Amino acid sequence: MPAHGVDQGQRRVKLRSLLFVPADRPERFAKAAASGADAIIIDLEDSVAPANKAKGREAVAEFLQSPCDVPVIVRVNPLDSAETARDLAAVLPNPPAGVMLPKAEGTKSVERLAGMMDGAAIPILPIATETPAAIFELGSYRETSSALMGLTWGAEDLPAAIGAASSREDDGSYTAPYQLARSLTLMGAHAAGVPAIETVYPDIKDTDGLAAYAARGRRDGFAGMMAIHPAQVAIINDAFAPSEEEIAHARAIVDAFAEAPDAGALQLGGKMIDRPHLVQAQRLLARAGE
C-alpha cells in the first residue's frame, strides 16, 4: 500500500474531519497533517492562483514521496480545464489516498476521471453540486463502477453559476435552492453506499456557529465535514464523535435485540424500539469503532 493509502474500512468508518490546505503552501502540509484531522485535502484548484499551479504540483509531488500519518486527498482542477491531466501527472507516481473532483456532474465525470488515472485504483471524492447540471445527476453516483471515497457538496460555486446573490439568509442559514442541493447530496451519498461529507463553515472565528452547524450535519446523516482552518478540526471531530451516552444507549438496543432475535419491536426504558432503531444503533457503534 502507498504511504498515503487508506484501506476501505478506514475510508468508510473515519472521515469526520477533512482539512483543506493550499498546494502552493508546502510549509503548511505537515501542520495540517498534525492538526488532528482525519484527512487532509491538498488543494490544486481554487486556493491556488493560475500562476502558482506548477509550483503547487511540484510541492504536492514532493510531499507524496514521504510517509504521512493521515490520508492525503488531492483536489485536482475541473475536468473542463486544461489542468487536470497535469495535476494527475504530478500525483500518480506516488498515489494519494483519494482524489477530490470539483464541479463533478455525476457518474460520467467520475468515470472520465478514473479513465485518466492510468488504471490507478484511487478513490474519488466528488464535489457534487457546483454546476446546475450537477444537481440533476446526484442519483447517478450509485451507478459508478469506480471507487468512491464519499460524496460532498459546496455552496459557493453554484450561486455564481446561476447568478444568485447569495446562498445564505441573513441569519446564515441556507436559502431554499442550497438546502435542496445539500439534501440531494446527502441522499445521493447514501444511495451510493458512501459517506456524505458536509461542506465547509466559512466563518473561522464563529466557533459556536461551527459547533451547531457540524452537530446539525451529524444529526441529518452526514458522516463528517470539511474544514478550512486547523482551529476548526477539534470542534468538528467532537461534533461527529458519538457521546458516551449515545454509545451506551446504542449498546442497550443491540443487546435487547440480541436477547430477543425474533422480535419486531421491543420496549427499552419505557419507549418502543423497532428494527430501524437497531440499524441506527449498529451504525453509531460502527462509527465509534465497535
PDB file of C-alpha atoms in Angstrom:
ATOM      1  CA  MET A   1       0.000   0.000   0.000  1.00  0.00           C
ATOM      2  CA  PRO A   2       1.318   3.504  -0.794  1.00  0.00           C
ATOM      3  CA  ALA A   3       2.492   5.600   2.129  1.00  0.00           C
ATOM      4  CA  HIS A   4      -0.554   7.809   1.762  1.00  0.00           C
ATOM      5  CA  GLY A   5      -3.011   4.979   1.170  1.00  0.00           C
ATOM      6  CA  VAL A   6      -6.021   4.151   3.312  1.00  0.00           C
ATOM      7  CA  ASP A   7      -7.989   0.934   3.240  1.00  0.00           C
ATOM      8  CA  GLN A   8     -11.696   0.657   2.504  1.00  0.00           C
ATOM      9  CA  GLY A   9     -12.637   0.185   6.137  1.00  0.00           C
ATOM     10  CA  GLN A  10     -10.833   3.355   7.197  1.00  0.00           C
ATOM     11  CA  ARG A  11     -12.456   5.329   4.388  1.00  0.00           C
ATOM     12  CA  ARG A  12     -15.922   4.303   5.484  1.00  0.00           C
ATOM     13  CA  VAL A  13     -15.514   4.480   9.234  1.00  0.00           C
ATOM     14  CA  LYS A  14     -13.408   7.544   9.926  1.00  0.00           C
ATOM     15  CA  LEU A  15     -13.708  10.642   7.806  1.00  0.00           C
ATOM     16  CA  ARG A  16     -15.037  13.038  10.427  1.00  0.00           C
ATOM     17  CA  SER A  17     -12.813  15.965   9.505  1.00  0.00           C
ATOM     18  CA  LEU A  18     -11.068  16.794   6.231  1.00  0.00           C
ATOM     19  CA  LEU A  19      -8.817  19.858   6.350  1.00  0.00           C
ATOM     20  CA  PHE A  20      -8.032  21.912   3.241  1.00  0.00           C
ATOM     21  CA  VAL A  21      -4.522  23.262   2.682  1.00  0.00           C
ATOM     22  CA  PRO A  22      -3.355  25.161  -0.447  1.00  0.00           C
ATOM     23  CA  ALA A  23      -0.958  23.215  -2.640  1.00  0.00           C
ATOM     24  CA  ASP A  24       1.360  26.197  -3.049  1.00  0.00           C
ATOM     25  CA  ARG A  25       1.882  26.482   0.713  1.00  0.00           C
ATOM     26  CA  PRO A  26       4.032  23.397   1.413  1.00  0.00           C
ATOM     27  CA  GLU A  27       5.143  24.809   4.776  1.00  0.00           C
ATOM     28  CA  ARG A  28       1.579  24.145   5.952  1.00  0.00           C
ATOM     29  CA  PHE A  29       1.335  20.499   4.883  1.00  0.00           C
ATOM     30  CA  ALA A  30       2.914  18.966   7.984  1.00  0.00           C
ATOM     31  CA  LYS A  31       0.994  21.330  10.261  1.00  0.00           C
ATOM     32  CA  ALA A  32      -2.254  20.302   8.608  1.00  0.00           C
ATOM     33  CA  ALA A  33      -1.377  16.626   8.997  1.00  0.00           C
ATOM     34  CA  ALA A  34      -0.696  17.210  12.719  1.00  0.00           C
ATOM     35  CA  SER A  35      -3.941  19.132  13.277  1.00  0.00           C
ATOM     36  CA  GLY A  36      -5.956  16.113  14.368  1.00  0.00           C
ATOM     37  CA  ALA A  37      -7.897  15.962  11.107  1.00  0.00           C
ATOM     38  CA  ASP A  38      -8.823  12.510   9.860  1.00  0.00           C
ATOM     39  CA  ALA A  39      -7.572  13.503   6.392  1.00  0.00           C
ATOM     40  CA  ILE A  40      -6.042  16.497   4.676  1.00  0.00           C
ATOM     41  CA  ILE A  41      -7.069  17.854   1.282  1.00  0.00           C
ATOM     42  CA  ILE A  42      -4.204  19.453  -0.599  1.00  0.00           C
ATOM     43  CA  ASP A  43      -5.893  21.854  -2.978  1.00  0.00           C
ATOM     44  CA  LEU A  44      -4.682  22.467  -6.515  1.00  0.00           C
ATOM     45  CA  GLU A  45      -7.891  24.242  -7.535  1.00  0.00           C
ATOM     46  CA  ASP A  46      -9.499  27.369  -6.073  1.00  0.00           C
ATOM     47  CA  SER A  47      -6.915  28.279  -3.442  1.00  0.00           C
ATOM     48  CA  VAL A  48      -4.044  28.281  -5.948  1.00  0.00           C
ATOM     49  CA  ALA A  49      -3.709  31.121  -8.446  1.00  0.00           C
ATOM     50  CA  PRO A  50      -3.119  30.099 -12.088  1.00  0.00           C
ATOM     51  CA  ALA A  51       0.440  31.413 -11.941  1.00  0.00           C
ATOM     52  CA  ASN A  52       1.187  29.113  -8.983  1.00  0.00           C
ATOM     53  CA  LYS A  53      -0.321  25.871 -10.306  1.00  0.00           C
ATOM     54  CA  ALA A  54       3.031  24.452 -11.409  1.00  0.00           C
ATOM     55  CA  LYS A  55       4.598  25.327  -8.067  1.00  0.00           C
ATOM     56  CA  GLY A  56       1.699  23.651  -6.283  1.00  0.00           C
ATOM     57  CA  ARG A  57       2.066  20.460  -8.305  1.00  0.00           C
ATOM     58  CA  GLU A  58       5.771  20.282  -7.518  1.00  0.00           C
ATOM     59  CA  ALA A  59       5.060  20.711  -3.809  1.00  0.00           C
ATOM     60  CA  VAL A  60       2.361  18.014  -3.804  1.00  0.00           C
ATOM     61  CA  ALA A  61       4.535  15.577  -5.743  1.00  0.00           C
ATOM     62  CA  GLU A  62       7.383  16.060  -3.279  1.00  0.00           C
ATOM     63  CA  PHE A  63       5.117  15.666  -0.242  1.00  0.00           C
ATOM     64  CA  LEU A  64       3.593  12.428  -1.552  1.00  0.00           C
ATOM     65  CA  GLN A  65       7.034  10.830  -1.679  1.00  0.00           C
ATOM     66  CA  SER A  66       7.219  10.634   2.115  1.00  0.00           C
ATOM     67  CA  PRO A  67       5.014   8.800   4.628  1.00  0.00           C
ATOM     68  CA  CYS A  68       2.201  10.741   6.272  1.00  0.00           C
ATOM     69  CA  ASP A  69       0.272   9.857   9.410  1.00  0.00           C
ATOM     70  CA  VAL A  70      -3.111  10.738   7.885  1.00  0.00           C
ATOM     71  CA  PRO A  71      -4.689  10.062   4.484  1.00  0.00           C
ATOM     72  CA  VAL A  72      -3.858  12.687   1.864  1.00  0.00           C
ATOM     73  CA  ILE A  73      -6.518  13.685  -0.664  1.00  0.00           C
ATOM     74  CA  VAL A  74      -5.586  15.904  -3.592  1.00  0.00           C
ATOM     75  CA  ARG A  75      -8.175  18.228  -5.112  1.00  0.00           C
ATOM     76  CA  VAL A  76      -7.431  18.465  -8.806  1.00  0.00           C
ATOM     77  CA  ASN A  77      -8.763  21.076 -11.193  1.00  0.00           C
ATOM     78  CA  PRO A  78     -12.105  20.577 -13.015  1.00  0.00           C
ATOM     79  CA  LEU A  79     -12.326  18.260 -15.983  1.00  0.00           C
ATOM     80  CA  ASP A  80     -13.200  21.086 -18.347  1.00  0.00           C
ATOM     81  CA  SER A  81      -9.865  22.754 -17.643  1.00  0.00           C
ATOM     82  CA  ALA A  82      -6.511  22.000 -19.214  1.00  0.00           C
ATOM     83  CA  GLU A  83      -5.035  21.484 -15.741  1.00  0.00           C
ATOM     84  CA  THR A  84      -6.479  18.094 -14.709  1.00  0.00           C
ATOM     85  CA  ALA A  85      -4.062  15.955 -16.696  1.00  0.00           C
ATOM     86  CA  ARG A  86      -1.114  17.964 -15.371  1.00  0.00           C
ATOM     87  CA  ASP A  87      -2.385  17.535 -11.811  1.00  0.00           C
ATOM     88  CA  LEU A  88      -2.679  13.775 -12.226  1.00  0.00           C
ATOM     89  CA  ALA A  89       0.772  13.521 -13.801  1.00  0.00           C
ATOM     90  CA  ALA A  90       2.172  15.093 -10.641  1.00  0.00           C
ATOM     91  CA  VAL A  91       0.382  12.843  -8.127  1.00  0.00           C
ATOM     92  CA  LEU A  92       0.108   9.442  -9.816  1.00  0.00           C
ATOM     93  CA  PRO A  93       3.754   8.383  -9.285  1.00  0.00           C
ATOM     94  CA  ASN A  94       3.039   8.296  -5.521  1.00  0.00           C
ATOM     95  CA  PRO A  95      -0.752   7.960  -5.368  1.00  0.00           C
ATOM     96  CA  PRO A  96      -2.670   9.783  -2.641  1.00  0.00           C
ATOM     97  CA  ALA A  97      -5.451   8.171  -0.626  1.00  0.00           C
ATOM     98  CA  GLY A  98      -8.022   9.926  -2.766  1.00  0.00           C
ATOM     99  CA  VAL A  99      -8.633  12.488  -5.483  1.00  0.00           C
ATOM    100  CA  MET A 100     -11.247  15.200  -4.966  1.00  0.00           C
ATOM    101  CA  LEU A 101     -13.061  16.149  -8.161  1.00  0.00           C
ATOM    102  CA  PRO A 102     -14.554  19.661  -8.271  1.00  0.00           C
ATOM    103  CA  LYS A 103     -17.531  20.513 -10.481  1.00  0.00           C
ATOM    104  CA  ALA A 104     -18.408  16.841 -10.849  1.00  0.00           C
ATOM    105  CA  GLU A 105     -21.548  16.101 -12.836  1.00  0.00           C
ATOM    106  CA  GLY A 106     -22.471  12.586 -11.826  1.00  0.00           C
ATOM    107  CA  THR A 107     -21.029   9.200 -12.566  1.00  0.00           C
ATOM    108  CA  LYS A 108     -19.911  10.213 -16.079  1.00  0.00           C
ATOM    109  CA  SER A 109     -17.474  12.690 -14.542  1.00  0.00           C
ATOM    110  CA  VAL A 110     -16.207  10.069 -12.113  1.00  0.00           C
ATOM    111  CA  GLU A 111     -15.655   7.529 -14.879  1.00  0.00           C
ATOM    112  CA  ARG A 112     -13.908  10.121 -17.010  1.00  0.00           C
ATOM    113  CA  LEU A 113     -11.511  10.994 -14.205  1.00  0.00           C
ATOM    114  CA  ALA A 114     -10.910   7.332 -13.420  1.00  0.00           C
ATOM    115  CA  GLY A 115     -10.057   6.771 -17.073  1.00  0.00           C
ATOM    116  CA  MET A 116      -7.421   9.498 -16.876  1.00  0.00           C
ATOM    117  CA  MET A 117      -5.631   7.798 -13.965  1.00  0.00           C
ATOM    118  CA  ASP A 118      -3.929   5.056 -15.997  1.00  0.00           C
ATOM    119  CA  GLY A 119      -5.552   2.234 -14.077  1.00  0.00           C
ATOM    120  CA  ALA A 120      -4.601   3.557 -10.639  1.00  0.00           C
ATOM    121  CA  ALA A 121      -7.308   2.476  -8.201  1.00  0.00           C
ATOM    122  CA  ILE A 122      -7.540   5.787  -6.348  1.00  0.00           C
ATOM    123  CA  PRO A 123     -10.922   6.514  -4.739  1.00  0.00           C
ATOM    124  CA  ILE A 124     -12.645   9.668  -5.938  1.00  0.00           C
ATOM    125  CA  LEU A 125     -14.414  12.235  -3.753  1.00  0.00           C
ATOM    126  CA  PRO A 126     -16.701  14.324  -5.997  1.00  0.00           C
ATOM    127  CA  ILE A 127     -17.892  17.806  -5.087  1.00  0.00           C
ATOM    128  CA  ALA A 128     -21.307  17.141  -6.493  1.00  0.00           C
ATOM    129  CA  THR A 129     -23.289  20.416  -6.569  1.00  0.00           C
ATOM    130  CA  GLU A 130     -21.144  23.100  -8.183  1.00  0.00           C
ATOM    131  CA  THR A 131     -22.987  23.399 -11.515  1.00  0.00           C
ATOM    132  CA  PRO A 132     -26.699  23.450 -12.380  1.00  0.00           C
ATOM    133  CA  ALA A 133     -26.355  20.221 -14.369  1.00  0.00           C
ATOM    134  CA  ALA A 134     -24.725  18.516 -11.383  1.00  0.00           C
ATOM    135  CA  ILE A 135     -27.921  18.765  -9.329  1.00  0.00           C
ATOM    136  CA  PHE A 136     -29.740  16.502 -11.778  1.00  0.00           C
ATOM    137  CA  GLU A 137     -27.000  13.855 -11.589  1.00  0.00           C
ATOM    138  CA  LEU A 138     -26.880  13.295  -7.829  1.00  0.00           C
ATOM    139  CA  GLY A 139     -28.728   9.994  -8.071  1.00  0.00           C
ATOM    140  CA  SER A 140     -26.305   8.616 -10.635  1.00  0.00           C
ATOM    141  CA  TYR A 141     -23.367   8.056  -8.276  1.00  0.00           C
ATOM    142  CA  ARG A 142     -24.843   4.736  -7.184  1.00  0.00           C
ATOM    143  CA  GLU A 143     -24.238   3.510 -10.749  1.00  0.00           C
ATOM    144  CA  THR A 144     -20.500   4.200 -10.891  1.00  0.00           C
ATOM    145  CA  SER A 145     -18.109   1.291 -11.229  1.00  0.00           C
ATOM    146  CA  SER A 146     -15.209   3.361  -9.897  1.00  0.00           C
ATOM    147  CA  ALA A 147     -14.382   3.542  -6.193  1.00  0.00           C
ATOM    148  CA  LEU A 148     -15.931   6.495  -4.395  1.00  0.00           C
ATOM    149  CA  MET A 149     -14.419   7.807  -1.173  1.00  0.00           C
ATOM    150  CA  GLY A 150     -17.632   9.659  -0.418  1.00  0.00           C
ATOM    151  CA  LEU A 151     -19.770  12.494  -1.744  1.00  0.00           C
ATOM    152  CA  THR A 152     -19.647  16.134  -0.735  1.00  0.00           C
ATOM    153  CA  TRP A 153     -21.116  19.434  -1.824  1.00  0.00           C
ATOM    154  CA  GLY A 154     -20.419  23.150  -1.885  1.00  0.00           C
ATOM    155  CA  ALA A 155     -22.479  26.317  -1.579  1.00  0.00           C
ATOM    156  CA  GLU A 156     -20.137  28.810  -3.254  1.00  0.00           C
ATOM    157  CA  ASP A 157     -19.734  27.899  -6.941  1.00  0.00           C
ATOM    158  CA  LEU A 158     -23.396  27.150  -7.634  1.00  0.00           C
ATOM    159  CA  PRO A 159     -24.692  30.641  -6.754  1.00  0.00           C
ATOM    160  CA  ALA A 160     -22.109  32.139  -9.089  1.00  0.00           C
ATOM    161  CA  ALA A 161     -23.116  29.703 -11.821  1.00  0.00           C
ATOM    162  CA  ILE A 162     -26.809  30.637 -11.675  1.00  0.00           C
ATOM    163  CA  GLY A 163     -26.449  34.347 -10.890  1.00  0.00           C
ATOM    164  CA  ALA A 164     -27.713  34.162  -7.316  1.00  0.00           C
ATOM    165  CA  ALA A 165     -26.798  36.977  -4.953  1.00  0.00           C
ATOM    166  CA  SER A 166     -26.070  34.590  -2.089  1.00  0.00           C
ATOM    167  CA  SER A 167     -26.609  31.042  -0.893  1.00  0.00           C
ATOM    168  CA  ARG A 168     -27.500  32.186   2.628  1.00  0.00           C
ATOM    169  CA  GLU A 169     -30.174  34.055   4.536  1.00  0.00           C
ATOM    170  CA  ASP A 170     -29.226  36.971   6.804  1.00  0.00           C
ATOM    171  CA  ASP A 171     -29.012  34.585   9.782  1.00  0.00           C
ATOM    172  CA  GLY A 172     -26.503  32.379   7.946  1.00  0.00           C
ATOM    173  CA  SER A 173     -28.899  29.552   7.089  1.00  0.00           C
ATOM    174  CA  TYR A 174     -29.099  28.306   3.503  1.00  0.00           C
ATOM    175  CA  THR A 175     -31.725  29.581   1.110  1.00  0.00           C
ATOM    176  CA  ALA A 176     -34.086  27.032  -0.423  1.00  0.00           C
ATOM    177  CA  PRO A 177     -32.018  26.128  -3.542  1.00  0.00           C
ATOM    178  CA  TYR A 178     -28.971  25.260  -1.439  1.00  0.00           C
ATOM    179  CA  GLN A 179     -30.982  23.387   1.171  1.00  0.00           C
ATOM    180  CA  LEU A 180     -32.113  21.269  -1.768  1.00  0.00           C
ATOM    181  CA  ALA A 181     -28.538  20.773  -3.009  1.00  0.00           C
ATOM    182  CA  ARG A 182     -27.421  19.715   0.477  1.00  0.00           C
ATOM    183  CA  SER A 183     -30.304  17.290   0.905  1.00  0.00           C
ATOM    184  CA  LEU A 184     -29.824  15.690  -2.503  1.00  0.00           C
ATOM    185  CA  THR A 185     -26.111  15.230  -1.824  1.00  0.00           C
ATOM    186  CA  LEU A 186     -26.941  13.504   1.444  1.00  0.00           C
ATOM    187  CA  MET A 187     -29.406  11.155  -0.246  1.00  0.00           C
ATOM    188  CA  GLY A 188     -27.141  10.590  -3.238  1.00  0.00           C
ATOM    189  CA  ALA A 189     -24.281   9.531  -0.987  1.00  0.00           C
ATOM    190  CA  HIS A 190     -26.404   7.107   0.999  1.00  0.00           C
ATOM    191  CA  ALA A 191     -27.932   5.706  -2.196  1.00  0.00           C
ATOM    192  CA  ALA A 192     -24.380   5.044  -3.408  1.00  0.00           C
ATOM    193  CA  GLY A 193     -23.403   3.496  -0.077  1.00  0.00           C
ATOM    194  CA  VAL A 194     -20.635   6.001   0.676  1.00  0.00           C
ATOM    195  CA  PRO A 195     -20.126   8.649   3.401  1.00  0.00           C
ATOM    196  CA  ALA A 196     -21.800  12.007   2.946  1.00  0.00           C
ATOM    197  CA  ILE A 197     -19.389  14.820   3.807  1.00  0.00           C
ATOM    198  CA  GLU A 198     -20.766  18.193   4.924  1.00  0.00           C
ATOM    199  CA  THR A 199     -19.396  21.330   3.292  1.00  0.00           C
ATOM    200  CA  VAL A 200     -17.212  23.939   4.981  1.00  0.00           C
ATOM    201  CA  TYR A 201     -18.248  26.560   7.515  1.00  0.00           C
ATOM    202  CA  PRO A 202     -16.626  29.770   6.242  1.00  0.00           C
ATOM    203  CA  ASP A 203     -16.577  31.901   9.431  1.00  0.00           C
ATOM    204  CA  ILE A 204     -13.365  30.772  11.123  1.00  0.00           C
ATOM    205  CA  LYS A 205     -13.911  32.856  14.267  1.00  0.00           C
ATOM    206  CA  ASP A 206     -17.501  31.713  14.891  1.00  0.00           C
ATOM    207  CA  THR A 207     -16.758  28.587  16.904  1.00  0.00           C
ATOM    208  CA  ASP A 208     -20.251  28.355  18.381  1.00  0.00           C
ATOM    209  CA  GLY A 209     -21.798  28.590  14.931  1.00  0.00           C
ATOM    210  CA  LEU A 210     -19.428  25.915  13.645  1.00  0.00           C
ATOM    211  CA  ALA A 211     -20.287  23.564  16.503  1.00  0.00           C
ATOM    212  CA  ALA A 212     -24.009  23.988  15.872  1.00  0.00           C
ATOM    213  CA  TYR A 213     -23.567  23.573  12.111  1.00  0.00           C
ATOM    214  CA  ALA A 214     -21.500  20.402  12.492  1.00  0.00           C
ATOM    215  CA  ALA A 215     -23.981  18.992  15.013  1.00  0.00           C
ATOM    216  CA  ARG A 216     -26.822  19.522  12.533  1.00  0.00           C
ATOM    217  CA  GLY A 217     -24.787  17.768   9.875  1.00  0.00           C
ATOM    218  CA  ARG A 218     -24.310  14.699  12.032  1.00  0.00           C
ATOM    219  CA  ARG A 219     -27.959  14.788  13.103  1.00  0.00           C
ATOM    220  CA  ASP A 220     -29.063  14.792   9.469  1.00  0.00           C
ATOM    221  CA  GLY A 221     -26.876  11.859   8.415  1.00  0.00           C
ATOM    222  CA  PHE A 222     -23.544  13.306   7.312  1.00  0.00           C
ATOM    223  CA  ALA A 223     -20.517  11.258   8.360  1.00  0.00           C
ATOM    224  CA  GLY A 224     -18.031  14.126   8.519  1.00  0.00           C
ATOM    225  CA  MET A 225     -17.246  17.655   7.414  1.00  0.00           C
ATOM    226  CA  MET A 226     -14.599  19.658   5.604  1.00  0.00           C
ATOM    227  CA  ALA A 227     -12.589  22.357   7.388  1.00  0.00           C
ATOM    228  CA  ILE A 228     -10.722  25.409   6.112  1.00  0.00           C
ATOM    229  CA  HIS A 229      -8.618  26.121   9.225  1.00  0.00           C
ATOM    230  CA  PRO A 230      -6.857  23.877  11.778  1.00  0.00           C
ATOM    231  CA  ALA A 231      -8.773  25.593  14.593  1.00  0.00           C
ATOM    232  CA  GLN A 232     -11.984  24.069  13.242  1.00  0.00           C
ATOM    233  CA  VAL A 233     -10.784  20.470  13.365  1.00  0.00           C
ATOM    234  CA  ALA A 234     -11.286  19.664  17.048  1.00  0.00           C
ATOM    235  CA  ILE A 235     -14.791  21.156  17.029  1.00  0.00           C
ATOM    236  CA  ILE A 236     -15.747  19.083  14.002  1.00  0.00           C
ATOM    237  CA  ASN A 237     -14.253  15.917  15.474  1.00  0.00           C
ATOM    238  CA  ASP A 238     -16.218  16.413  18.682  1.00  0.00           C
ATOM    239  CA  ALA A 239     -19.442  17.026  16.786  1.00  0.00           C
ATOM    240  CA  PHE A 240     -19.146  13.868  14.714  1.00  0.00           C
ATOM    241  CA  ALA A 241     -17.953  11.602  17.534  1.00  0.00           C
ATOM    242  CA  PRO A 242     -20.775   9.756  19.359  1.00  0.00           C
ATOM    243  CA  SER A 243     -21.026  10.639  23.034  1.00  0.00           C
ATOM    244  CA  GLU A 244     -20.634   8.021  25.766  1.00  0.00           C
ATOM    245  CA  GLU A 245     -24.349   8.329  26.478  1.00  0.00           C
ATOM    246  CA  GLU A 246     -25.201   7.656  22.829  1.00  0.00           C
ATOM    247  CA  ILE A 247     -22.824   4.686  22.713  1.00  0.00           C
ATOM    248  CA  ALA A 248     -24.328   3.207  25.874  1.00  0.00           C
ATOM    249  CA  HIS A 249     -27.851   3.591  24.505  1.00  0.00           C
ATOM    250  CA  ALA A 250     -26.870   2.005  21.194  1.00  0.00           C
ATOM    251  CA  ARG A 251     -25.298  -0.940  23.008  1.00  0.00           C
ATOM    252  CA  ALA A 252     -28.501  -1.368  25.012  1.00  0.00           C
ATOM    253  CA  ILE A 253     -30.551  -1.500  21.805  1.00  0.00           C
ATOM    254  CA  VAL A 254     -28.240  -4.052  20.212  1.00  0.00           C
ATOM    255  CA  ASP A 255     -28.243  -6.161  23.375  1.00  0.00           C
ATOM    256  CA  ALA A 256     -32.029  -6.041  23.628  1.00  0.00           C
ATOM    257  CA  PHE A 257     -32.476  -7.410  20.121  1.00  0.00           C
ATOM    258  CA  ALA A 258     -29.727  -9.972  20.672  1.00  0.00           C
ATOM    259  CA  GLU A 259     -31.733 -11.327  23.596  1.00  0.00           C
ATOM    260  CA  ALA A 260     -34.937 -11.405  21.515  1.00  0.00           C
ATOM    261  CA  PRO A 261     -33.799 -12.037  17.931  1.00  0.00           C
ATOM    262  CA  ASP A 262     -37.281 -12.860  16.654  1.00  0.00           C
ATOM    263  CA  ALA A 263     -38.884  -9.690  17.998  1.00  0.00           C
ATOM    264  CA  GLY A 264     -40.027  -6.992  15.597  1.00  0.00           C
ATOM    265  CA  ALA A 265     -40.432  -4.374  18.326  1.00  0.00           C
ATOM    266  CA  LEU A 266     -39.355  -4.119  21.968  1.00  0.00           C
ATOM    267  CA  GLN A 267     -39.611  -1.795  24.920  1.00  0.00           C
ATOM    268  CA  LEU A 268     -36.448  -0.178  26.234  1.00  0.00           C
ATOM    269  CA  GLY A 269     -36.551   2.335  29.050  1.00  0.00           C
ATOM    270  CA  GLY A 270     -40.287   2.685  28.670  1.00  0.00           C
ATOM    271  CA  LYS A 271     -40.070   3.508  24.932  1.00  0.00           C
ATOM    272  CA  MET A 272     -40.857   1.384  21.908  1.00  0.00           C
ATOM    273  CA  ILE A 273     -37.937   0.433  19.641  1.00  0.00           C
ATOM    274  CA  ASP A 274     -38.028  -1.494  16.393  1.00  0.00           C
ATOM    275  CA  ARG A 275     -35.689  -2.635  13.646  1.00  0.00           C
ATOM    276  CA  PRO A 276     -34.850   0.849  12.284  1.00  0.00           C
ATOM    277  CA  HIS A 277     -33.630   1.742  15.787  1.00  0.00           C
ATOM    278  CA  LEU A 278     -31.396  -1.333  15.674  1.00  0.00           C
ATOM    279  CA  VAL A 279     -29.918  -0.285  12.332  1.00  0.00           C
ATOM    280  CA  GLN A 280     -29.230   3.221  13.670  1.00  0.00           C
ATOM    281  CA  ALA A 281     -27.593   1.768  16.786  1.00  0.00           C
ATOM    282  CA  GLN A 282     -25.372  -0.538  14.742  1.00  0.00           C
ATOM    283  CA  ARG A 283     -24.246   2.340  12.538  1.00  0.00           C
ATOM    284  CA  LEU A 284     -23.469   4.532  15.514  1.00  0.00           C
ATOM    285  CA  LEU A 285     -21.383   1.792  17.107  1.00  0.00           C
ATOM    286  CA  ALA A 286     -19.550   1.285  13.814  1.00  0.00           C
ATOM    287  CA  ARG A 287     -18.653   4.994  13.754  1.00  0.00           C
ATOM    288  CA  ALA A 288     -17.423   4.610  17.316  1.00  0.00           C
ATOM    289  CA  GLY A 289     -15.108   1.793  16.228  1.00  0.00           C
ATOM    290  CA  GLU A 290     -17.156  -1.061  17.624  1.00  0.00           C
TER     291      GLU A 290
END
